[in-house]
């Protein structure tokens, strides 16, 4: 279509201009806006010829990590995959990412598209392009000033599943997600992922409990097509295909990111890859892909700071912070906590009172920072966690943290916009991949 071709050319020109103005980093939604203005149907037209279909990954926690793992799994099987790697999970961000790819007459040249989309924008996308498959991870309280109550978030994912044409991959252990299976049409295939029965006692670390218990529904017994996580330790896992692995297994494989959340993300990605690839799925290729996937920036990413590790850990809601503390909080290292309340973080930070910080008592917190640095310090005081200092300016706080704890292992728990700022500062000092760009060893994995 001529209009789509012109829109693609104009969008690419806007992208080049944005990159030049931004010092080569890009990341602007302007190219997507330009393309949409010229061709309002650009998204549907550009994706019309993708033979393997469109996969949407959504849910409250783990979208970026799971999407990166799924893309690596598919590429390890020789598939050409388009994705939105910068974590720009709005519709115009997807278009802007598409404009960096090879387009033929405005059409994307890829075997399959795997897109991370937030719960609200996934519906905007689906109205333009019906997803072939949807991977729905979980539902938790997050940005309540934007998404309203948790039932609303669950409703958004339910609508997304209803707009999906071929199949859904669902978290059997999340009560808000598993009951979505009862709402999809008979012609929509359902695949499950979750925890193996041997670690069912760890469910509380991952899920948001529905205390009302209404509309409770339990998924059927796992079939050979479903994937169940069986951790070996905090970084090594096996994925069982069906109960007790009667359909085979993947692993053990060691991830480059530690913790139960990373392992359940790997399980979700594996379940989706098996669904998409069918008999072409190769466990050996999948193991190698998972083994080489580096954590996305800020999600348990380890930065080498003058010979000592600094872990940058994104936290954005009670469930996510609880899992992060369970993974990182018991290790006695120097700790900084940076809390912002910008739009992308959520304005209301009262959710911090739904997190237990007792695991930080012994070592304490070296410094709290961010717009809500003093609020964080007060919250820690209620849990008897000592705080050495507070500095709301992130740059000054980072300087002090690195200087006062030189030679020590360190970690920073941070909300989204604080993480972006800190990651940028660290990237200016140390040799780090550009935000949103895979490290060399994972490209094409």
Short mmCIF file of C-alpha atoms in Angstrom, two decimals:
data_model
loop_
_atom_site.label_atom_id
_atom_site.label_comp_id
_atom_site.label_asym_id
_atom_site.label_seq_id
_atom_site.Cartn_x
_atom_site.Cartn_y
_atom_site.Cartn_z
CA UNK A 1 0.00 0.00 0.00
CA UNK A 2 1.48 3.35 -1.07
CA UNK A 3 0.26 5.19 2.03
CA UNK A 4 1.98 2.64 4.31
CA UNK A 5 5.22 2.92 2.31
CA UNK A 6 5.17 6.71 2.60
CA UNK A 7 4.36 6.47 6.33
CA UNK A 8 7.31 4.12 6.85
CA UNK A 9 9.70 6.45 5.02
CA UNK A 10 8.49 9.48 6.98
CA UNK A 11 8.68 7.58 10.27
CA UNK A 12 12.22 6.43 9.52
CA UNK A 13 13.22 10.02 8.74
CA UNK A 14 11.69 11.16 12.04
CA UNK A 15 13.55 8.39 13.82
CA UNK A 16 16.88 9.49 12.35
CA UNK A 17 16.17 13.09 13.36
CA UNK A 18 15.22 12.01 16.90
CA UNK A 19 18.41 9.98 17.24
CA UNK A 20 20.55 12.90 16.06
CA UNK A 21 18.83 15.28 18.43
CA UNK A 22 19.10 12.79 21.29
CA UNK A 23 22.78 12.05 20.75
CA UNK A 24 22.18 8.76 18.96
CA UNK A 25 20.18 7.03 21.65
CA UNK A 26 16.74 7.23 20.03
CA UNK A 27 13.87 5.96 22.17
CA UNK A 28 11.38 8.61 21.03
CA UNK A 29 7.72 7.86 20.28
CA UNK A 30 7.79 10.62 17.64
CA UNK A 31 8.52 8.25 14.70
CA UNK A 32 5.46 6.20 15.59
CA UNK A 33 3.33 9.34 15.80
CA UNK A 34 4.53 10.51 12.38
CA UNK A 35 3.80 7.12 10.77
CA UNK A 36 0.33 6.96 12.34
CA UNK A 37 -0.55 10.48 11.19
CA UNK A 38 0.16 9.55 7.58
CA UNK A 39 -1.37 6.07 7.75
CA UNK A 40 -3.72 5.54 10.75
CA UNK A 41 -3.77 1.84 9.90
CA UNK A 42 0.03 1.57 9.77
CA UNK A 43 0.28 -1.00 12.56
CA UNK A 44 -2.08 -3.48 10.91
CA UNK A 45 -0.65 -2.91 7.44
CA UNK A 46 2.98 -3.30 8.56
CA UNK A 47 2.29 -6.55 10.40
CA UNK A 48 -0.01 -8.07 7.80
CA UNK A 49 2.58 -10.38 6.24
CA UNK A 50 4.17 -11.86 9.39
CA UNK A 51 3.63 -15.61 8.77
CA UNK A 52 4.15 -16.87 12.32
CA UNK A 53 1.67 -14.43 13.77
CA UNK A 54 1.72 -11.86 16.55
CA UNK A 55 2.47 -12.82 20.17
CA UNK A 56 1.58 -10.32 22.92
CA UNK A 57 3.22 -10.67 26.35
CA UNK A 58 1.37 -8.88 29.13
CA UNK A 59 0.83 -8.89 32.88
CA UNK A 60 1.96 -6.85 35.86
CA UNK A 61 5.41 -8.27 36.58
CA UNK A 62 8.07 -9.87 34.39
CA UNK A 63 7.03 -8.71 30.91
CA UNK A 64 10.43 -7.41 29.82
CA UNK A 65 12.41 -10.39 31.10
CA UNK A 66 9.96 -12.96 29.73
CA UNK A 67 9.78 -11.26 26.33
CA UNK A 68 13.57 -11.23 26.07
CA UNK A 69 13.73 -14.93 26.97
CA UNK A 70 11.01 -15.88 24.49
CA UNK A 71 12.72 -13.96 21.69
CA UNK A 72 16.01 -15.73 22.48
CA UNK A 73 14.28 -19.13 22.44
CA UNK A 74 12.69 -18.49 19.04
CA UNK A 75 15.89 -17.11 17.52
CA UNK A 76 17.76 -20.17 18.78
CA UNK A 77 15.39 -22.19 16.56
CA UNK A 78 16.26 -20.12 13.51
CA UNK A 79 13.26 -17.82 13.55
CA UNK A 80 13.55 -14.17 12.54
CA UNK A 81 11.80 -12.30 15.35
CA UNK A 82 10.64 -8.71 15.57
CA UNK A 83 10.27 -7.36 19.09
CA UNK A 84 10.21 -4.05 20.96
CA UNK A 85 13.50 -4.47 22.84
CA UNK A 86 13.62 -1.11 24.61
CA UNK A 87 10.69 -1.98 26.86
CA UNK A 88 8.61 0.73 25.15
CA UNK A 89 5.40 -1.16 25.73
CA UNK A 90 2.98 1.41 24.30
CA UNK A 91 1.55 1.10 20.77
CA UNK A 92 3.55 4.01 19.33
CA UNK A 93 6.67 2.55 20.91
CA UNK A 94 6.03 -0.65 18.95
CA UNK A 95 5.72 1.33 15.72
CA UNK A 96 8.91 3.25 16.48
CA UNK A 97 10.74 -0.03 17.09
CA UNK A 98 9.33 -1.38 13.82
CA UNK A 99 10.72 1.60 11.93
CA UNK A 100 14.24 0.51 12.85
CA UNK A 101 13.66 -2.81 11.05
CA UNK A 102 13.81 -3.80 7.38
CA UNK A 103 10.46 -2.98 5.78
CA UNK A 104 9.40 -3.91 2.24
CA UNK A 105 6.75 -1.55 0.91
CA UNK A 106 5.93 -0.73 4.50
CA UNK A 107 5.57 -4.40 5.50
CA UNK A 108 7.67 -5.97 8.25
CA UNK A 109 9.98 -8.78 7.12
CA UNK A 110 10.02 -11.27 10.02
CA UNK A 111 8.87 -14.82 10.78
CA UNK A 112 7.08 -13.81 13.96
CA UNK A 113 6.48 -10.75 16.15
CA UNK A 114 6.79 -10.92 19.96
CA UNK A 115 5.60 -7.75 21.67
CA UNK A 116 5.69 -6.67 25.28
CA UNK A 117 2.63 -4.52 25.98
CA UNK A 118 1.30 -3.15 29.21
CA UNK A 119 -2.16 -4.23 30.28
CA UNK A 120 -3.97 -1.14 29.00
CA UNK A 121 -2.06 -0.55 25.77
CA UNK A 122 -2.34 -4.21 24.85
CA UNK A 123 -6.04 -3.56 24.20
CA UNK A 124 -5.28 -0.53 22.00
CA UNK A 125 -2.92 -2.74 20.04
CA UNK A 126 -5.40 -5.64 19.80
CA UNK A 127 -8.08 -3.34 18.40
CA UNK A 128 -5.69 -2.58 15.53
CA UNK A 129 -4.09 -6.01 15.19
CA UNK A 130 -5.67 -9.13 16.68
CA UNK A 131 -2.94 -11.10 18.50
CA UNK A 132 -2.43 -14.67 17.35
CA UNK A 133 -1.24 -15.71 20.82
CA UNK A 134 -1.22 -14.00 24.22
CA UNK A 135 1.09 -14.88 27.11
CA UNK A 136 -0.52 -13.61 30.31
CA UNK A 137 1.83 -13.63 33.29
CA UNK A 138 0.17 -12.35 36.47
CA UNK A 139 -1.97 -9.67 38.08
CA UNK A 140 -0.78 -7.56 41.01
CA UNK A 141 -1.54 -4.16 42.48
CA UNK A 142 0.51 -1.70 40.46
CA UNK A 143 0.03 1.99 39.65
CA UNK A 144 -3.45 2.02 41.18
CA UNK A 145 -3.77 5.70 40.29
CA UNK A 146 -3.57 4.63 36.63
CA UNK A 147 -5.02 1.13 36.47
CA UNK A 148 -7.49 1.49 39.39
CA UNK A 149 -8.28 -1.64 41.37
CA UNK A 150 -6.77 -5.04 40.71
CA UNK A 151 -10.05 -6.36 39.29
CA UNK A 152 -9.75 -3.76 36.54
CA UNK A 153 -6.28 -5.02 35.61
CA UNK A 154 -7.59 -8.60 35.54
CA UNK A 155 -10.43 -7.42 33.33
CA UNK A 156 -7.99 -5.87 30.86
CA UNK A 157 -6.13 -9.18 30.49
CA UNK A 158 -9.43 -11.05 30.14
CA UNK A 159 -10.44 -8.74 27.30
CA UNK A 160 -7.06 -9.26 25.65
CA UNK A 161 -7.50 -13.03 25.80
CA UNK A 162 -10.92 -12.61 24.22
CA UNK A 163 -9.38 -10.72 21.30
CA UNK A 164 -6.72 -13.39 20.68
CA UNK A 165 -7.38 -15.63 17.70
CA UNK A 166 -5.42 -18.86 18.19
CA UNK A 167 -4.10 -19.53 21.68
CA UNK A 168 -3.37 -18.23 25.18
CA UNK A 169 -0.60 -19.24 27.58
CA UNK A 170 -1.75 -18.76 31.16
CA UNK A 171 -0.24 -18.80 34.65
CA UNK A 172 -2.01 -21.67 36.42
CA UNK A 173 -0.90 -20.39 39.84
CA UNK A 174 -2.29 -16.87 39.58
CA UNK A 175 -5.98 -16.87 40.59
CA UNK A 176 -6.72 -13.79 38.49
CA UNK A 177 -5.10 -15.29 35.39
CA UNK A 178 -6.07 -18.96 35.59
CA UNK A 179 -9.78 -18.24 35.50
CA UNK A 180 -9.35 -16.40 32.19
CA UNK A 181 -9.40 -19.90 30.66
CA UNK A 182 -13.14 -20.07 31.36
CA UNK A 183 -13.78 -16.99 29.21
CA UNK A 184 -11.98 -17.82 25.96
CA UNK A 185 -13.72 -19.36 23.00
CA UNK A 186 -13.73 -23.09 22.29
CA UNK A 187 -11.49 -22.50 19.25
CA UNK A 188 -8.78 -20.79 21.32
CA UNK A 189 -6.10 -23.16 22.58
CA UNK A 190 -4.99 -22.96 26.26
CA UNK A 191 -1.50 -23.82 27.49
CA UNK A 192 -0.47 -23.60 31.15
CA UNK A 193 2.74 -22.77 32.98
CA UNK A 194 3.39 -22.76 36.71
CA UNK A 195 5.18 -24.33 39.65
CA UNK A 196 5.77 -28.03 40.10
CA UNK A 197 3.89 -29.50 43.07
CA UNK A 198 7.19 -30.03 44.91
CA UNK A 199 7.53 -26.27 45.46
CA UNK A 200 3.89 -25.34 45.88
CA UNK A 201 4.79 -23.84 49.28
CA UNK A 202 6.52 -20.97 47.44
CA UNK A 203 3.37 -19.81 45.69
CA UNK A 204 2.97 -16.97 48.16
CA UNK A 205 6.16 -15.36 46.85
CA UNK A 206 4.65 -14.89 43.40
CA UNK A 207 0.93 -14.36 43.51
CA UNK A 208 -1.48 -11.68 44.61
CA UNK A 209 -4.06 -13.40 46.78
CA UNK A 210 -7.73 -12.78 46.09
CA UNK A 211 -8.92 -12.75 49.69
CA UNK A 212 -12.59 -12.67 48.63
CA UNK A 213 -12.23 -16.00 46.84
CA UNK A 214 -15.02 -15.21 44.41
CA UNK A 215 -15.08 -16.96 41.07
CA UNK A 216 -12.37 -19.32 42.28
CA UNK A 217 -11.32 -21.79 39.62
CA UNK A 218 -8.58 -24.41 39.48
CA UNK A 219 -6.92 -25.42 36.21
CA UNK A 220 -6.94 -29.08 35.13
CA UNK A 221 -4.03 -31.42 35.74
CA UNK A 222 -0.97 -30.46 33.71
CA UNK A 223 -0.70 -32.12 30.31
CA UNK A 224 2.48 -32.98 28.43
CA UNK A 225 2.14 -29.68 26.53
CA UNK A 226 2.19 -27.63 29.76
CA UNK A 227 5.35 -26.48 31.57
CA UNK A 228 6.06 -26.72 35.30
CA UNK A 229 9.01 -25.15 37.08
CA UNK A 230 11.25 -27.31 39.26
CA UNK A 231 14.07 -25.16 40.75
CA UNK A 232 17.39 -26.83 41.55
CA UNK A 233 18.64 -23.81 43.55
CA UNK A 234 18.20 -20.03 43.25
CA UNK A 235 19.68 -19.90 39.74
CA UNK A 236 19.36 -23.38 38.23
CA UNK A 237 16.08 -24.89 37.08
CA UNK A 238 14.42 -27.68 35.20
CA UNK A 239 11.17 -27.29 33.29
CA UNK A 240 8.95 -30.36 33.37
CA UNK A 241 6.64 -31.02 30.44
CA UNK A 242 3.51 -32.22 32.20
CA UNK A 243 3.12 -33.71 35.68
CA UNK A 244 6.34 -35.41 36.79
CA UNK A 245 7.78 -34.62 33.38
CA UNK A 246 5.95 -37.39 31.58
CA UNK A 247 6.28 -35.38 28.36
CA UNK A 248 10.00 -34.80 28.84
CA UNK A 249 11.92 -31.93 30.38
CA UNK A 250 14.32 -29.08 29.80
CA UNK A 251 17.43 -28.63 31.93
CA UNK A 252 18.84 -28.39 34.43
CA UNK A 253 19.99 -25.04 33.10
CA UNK A 254 21.60 -22.13 34.95
CA UNK A 255 20.24 -18.66 34.23
CA UNK A 256 22.29 -15.47 34.33
CA UNK A 257 19.61 -13.93 36.55
CA UNK A 258 18.81 -15.40 39.94
CA UNK A 259 15.61 -15.82 41.90
CA UNK A 260 12.23 -17.49 41.65
CA UNK A 261 10.75 -14.70 39.54
CA UNK A 262 13.39 -15.14 36.82
CA UNK A 263 12.81 -18.89 36.80
CA UNK A 264 9.03 -18.60 36.46
CA UNK A 265 9.62 -16.13 33.60
CA UNK A 266 11.85 -18.71 31.92
CA UNK A 267 9.13 -21.33 32.39
CA UNK A 268 6.51 -19.03 30.85
CA UNK A 269 8.78 -18.29 27.88
CA UNK A 270 9.49 -22.01 27.40
CA UNK A 271 5.77 -22.87 27.45
CA UNK A 272 5.08 -20.23 24.81
CA UNK A 273 8.01 -21.28 22.61
CA UNK A 274 6.85 -24.91 22.69
CA UNK A 275 3.34 -23.79 21.74
CA UNK A 276 4.61 -21.72 18.82
CA UNK A 277 7.21 -24.18 17.54
CA UNK A 278 5.36 -27.47 18.07
CA UNK A 279 7.44 -30.47 17.06
CA UNK A 280 10.29 -28.19 15.96
CA UNK A 281 10.99 -27.28 19.59
CA UNK A 282 14.48 -28.51 20.57
CA UNK A 283 15.21 -28.68 24.35
CA UNK A 284 18.97 -28.52 23.75
CA UNK A 285 18.67 -25.33 21.70
CA UNK A 286 16.30 -23.90 24.29
CA UNK A 287 18.72 -24.64 27.14
CA UNK A 288 21.54 -22.87 25.33
CA UNK A 289 19.34 -19.84 24.67
CA UNK A 290 18.21 -19.52 28.29
CA UNK A 291 21.77 -19.98 29.50
CA UNK A 292 22.99 -16.97 27.52
CA UNK A 293 20.18 -14.45 28.10
CA UNK A 294 21.50 -11.51 30.12
CA UNK A 295 19.08 -9.78 32.51
CA UNK A 296 17.35 -6.79 30.91
CA UNK A 297 18.78 -3.53 32.19
CA UNK A 298 17.80 -2.87 35.79
CA UNK A 299 16.18 -6.26 36.38
CA UNK A 300 18.84 -7.94 38.48
CA UNK A 301 21.52 -6.62 36.17
CA UNK A 302 25.02 -6.83 37.66
CA UNK A 303 27.29 -3.85 37.03
CA UNK A 304 31.05 -4.21 37.58
CA UNK A 305 31.95 -1.19 39.72
CA UNK A 306 35.72 -1.04 39.99
CA UNK A 307 35.99 -4.78 40.44
CA UNK A 308 33.01 -5.27 42.76
CA UNK A 309 29.43 -6.20 41.76
CA UNK A 310 26.50 -3.80 42.00
CA UNK A 311 23.06 -5.34 41.38
CA UNK A 312 20.40 -2.99 40.02
CA UNK A 313 16.97 -4.34 41.03
CA UNK A 314 13.70 -2.89 39.71
CA UNK A 315 10.82 -2.78 42.21
CA UNK A 316 7.42 -1.32 41.40
CA UNK A 317 4.69 -2.94 43.49
CA UNK A 318 4.28 -5.03 46.67
CA UNK A 319 4.53 -8.41 44.92
CA UNK A 320 7.61 -7.42 42.94
CA UNK A 321 9.41 -5.87 45.92
CA UNK A 322 8.61 -8.90 48.07
CA UNK A 323 10.07 -11.26 45.46
CA UNK A 324 13.13 -9.02 45.07
CA UNK A 325 13.75 -9.00 48.82
CA UNK A 326 13.37 -12.77 48.90
CA UNK A 327 15.99 -13.05 46.16
CA UNK A 328 18.45 -10.32 47.13
CA UNK A 329 17.46 -9.04 50.58
CA UNK A 330 19.05 -11.70 52.76
CA UNK A 331 22.55 -11.16 51.30
CA UNK A 332 24.53 -8.85 53.64
CA UNK A 333 25.73 -6.24 51.14
CA UNK A 334 25.58 -2.45 51.06
CA UNK A 335 22.06 -1.38 50.09
CA UNK A 336 20.56 1.74 48.56
CA UNK A 337 16.82 2.22 47.95
CA UNK A 338 15.65 4.82 45.40
CA UNK A 339 11.92 5.60 45.17
CA UNK A 340 10.38 8.02 42.67
CA UNK A 341 6.70 8.84 42.18
CA UNK A 342 6.61 9.93 38.54
CA UNK A 343 3.76 8.83 36.26
CA UNK A 344 5.60 5.69 35.16
CA UNK A 345 6.21 4.72 38.81
CA UNK A 346 2.73 5.46 40.15
CA UNK A 347 2.06 8.57 42.19
CA UNK A 348 0.82 6.78 45.30
CA UNK A 349 3.66 5.11 47.22
CA UNK A 350 1.52 3.81 50.08
CA UNK A 351 2.10 0.35 48.57
CA UNK A 352 5.46 0.36 50.37
CA UNK A 353 3.54 -0.40 53.58
CA UNK A 354 2.43 -3.74 52.11
CA UNK A 355 6.05 -4.92 51.91
CA UNK A 356 8.00 -6.43 54.82
CA UNK A 357 11.57 -5.12 55.01
CA UNK A 358 12.69 -7.25 57.96
CA UNK A 359 15.32 -9.01 55.83
CA UNK A 360 17.25 -5.71 55.67
CA UNK A 361 17.54 -5.26 59.45
CA UNK A 362 20.91 -6.86 60.08
CA UNK A 363 22.93 -4.88 57.57
CA UNK A 364 20.61 -1.88 57.35
CA UNK A 365 20.27 0.51 54.41
CA UNK A 366 23.15 2.81 53.55
CA UNK A 367 21.07 5.48 51.84
CA UNK A 368 17.54 6.17 50.66
CA UNK A 369 17.03 8.45 47.67
CA UNK A 370 14.66 9.62 44.98
CA UNK A 371 11.69 11.97 45.17
CA UNK A 372 10.28 9.80 47.95
CA UNK A 373 13.58 9.11 49.69
CA UNK A 374 12.32 10.42 53.02
CA UNK A 375 9.10 8.39 52.71
CA UNK A 376 11.21 5.28 52.19
CA UNK A 377 13.35 6.10 55.21
CA UNK A 378 10.22 6.45 57.34
CA UNK A 379 8.82 3.17 56.05
CA UNK A 380 12.06 1.36 56.96
CA UNK A 381 11.95 2.88 60.43
CA UNK A 382 8.62 1.13 61.06
CA UNK A 383 10.34 -2.21 60.36
CA UNK A 384 13.32 -1.30 62.58
CA UNK A 385 15.67 -1.15 59.60
CA UNK A 386 18.50 1.33 60.29
CA UNK A 387 19.08 3.95 57.57
CA UNK A 388 22.47 5.68 57.55
CA UNK A 389 21.45 8.67 55.43
CA UNK A 390 18.92 10.13 53.01
CA UNK A 391 19.69 12.17 49.90
CA UNK A 392 16.80 12.80 47.52
CA UNK A 393 19.05 13.81 44.60
CA UNK A 394 19.87 10.58 42.78
CA UNK A 395 23.21 11.75 41.41
CA UNK A 396 24.55 12.88 44.77
CA UNK A 397 23.16 9.77 46.44
CA UNK A 398 24.88 7.48 43.91
CA UNK A 399 28.18 9.35 44.34
CA UNK A 400 28.02 8.96 48.12
CA UNK A 401 26.95 5.32 47.94
CA UNK A 402 29.79 4.33 45.62
CA UNK A 403 32.39 6.33 47.58
CA UNK A 404 31.34 5.20 51.05
CA UNK A 405 31.16 1.53 50.06
CA UNK A 406 34.06 1.23 47.64
CA UNK A 407 35.32 -2.33 47.41
CA UNK A 408 32.06 -3.79 48.80
CA UNK A 409 29.37 -5.70 46.91
CA UNK A 410 26.37 -3.41 46.50
CA UNK A 411 22.73 -3.41 45.39
CA UNK A 412 20.18 -0.73 44.60
CA UNK A 413 16.42 -1.36 44.81
CA UNK A 414 14.75 1.27 42.63
CA UNK A 415 11.46 2.19 41.01
CA UNK A 416 11.25 2.51 37.24
CA UNK A 417 12.22 6.12 36.60
CA UNK A 418 14.87 6.01 39.33
CA UNK A 419 16.28 2.88 37.69
CA UNK A 420 16.45 4.60 34.29
CA UNK A 421 18.29 7.57 35.77
CA UNK A 422 20.71 5.47 37.82
CA UNK A 423 21.37 3.08 34.93
CA UNK A 424 22.18 6.05 32.71
CA UNK A 425 24.59 7.46 35.31
CA UNK A 426 26.28 4.09 35.74
CA UNK A 427 26.49 3.69 31.97
CA UNK A 428 28.41 6.96 31.72
CA UNK A 429 31.01 5.68 34.22
CA UNK A 430 31.32 2.02 33.34
CA UNK A 431 31.27 -0.11 30.21
CA UNK A 432 27.58 -1.01 29.96
CA UNK A 433 25.40 -1.90 26.96
CA UNK A 434 23.08 0.87 25.85
CA UNK A 435 19.72 0.63 27.56
CA UNK A 436 17.42 -1.58 25.53
CA UNK A 437 20.26 -3.15 23.54
CA UNK A 438 21.32 -6.73 24.16
CA UNK A 439 24.84 -7.45 25.23
CA UNK A 440 26.89 -8.85 22.30
CA UNK A 441 26.82 -12.42 23.55
CA UNK A 442 23.01 -12.57 23.47
CA UNK A 443 22.37 -11.01 20.09
CA UNK A 444 20.86 -13.54 17.76
CA UNK A 445 20.86 -16.17 20.51
#
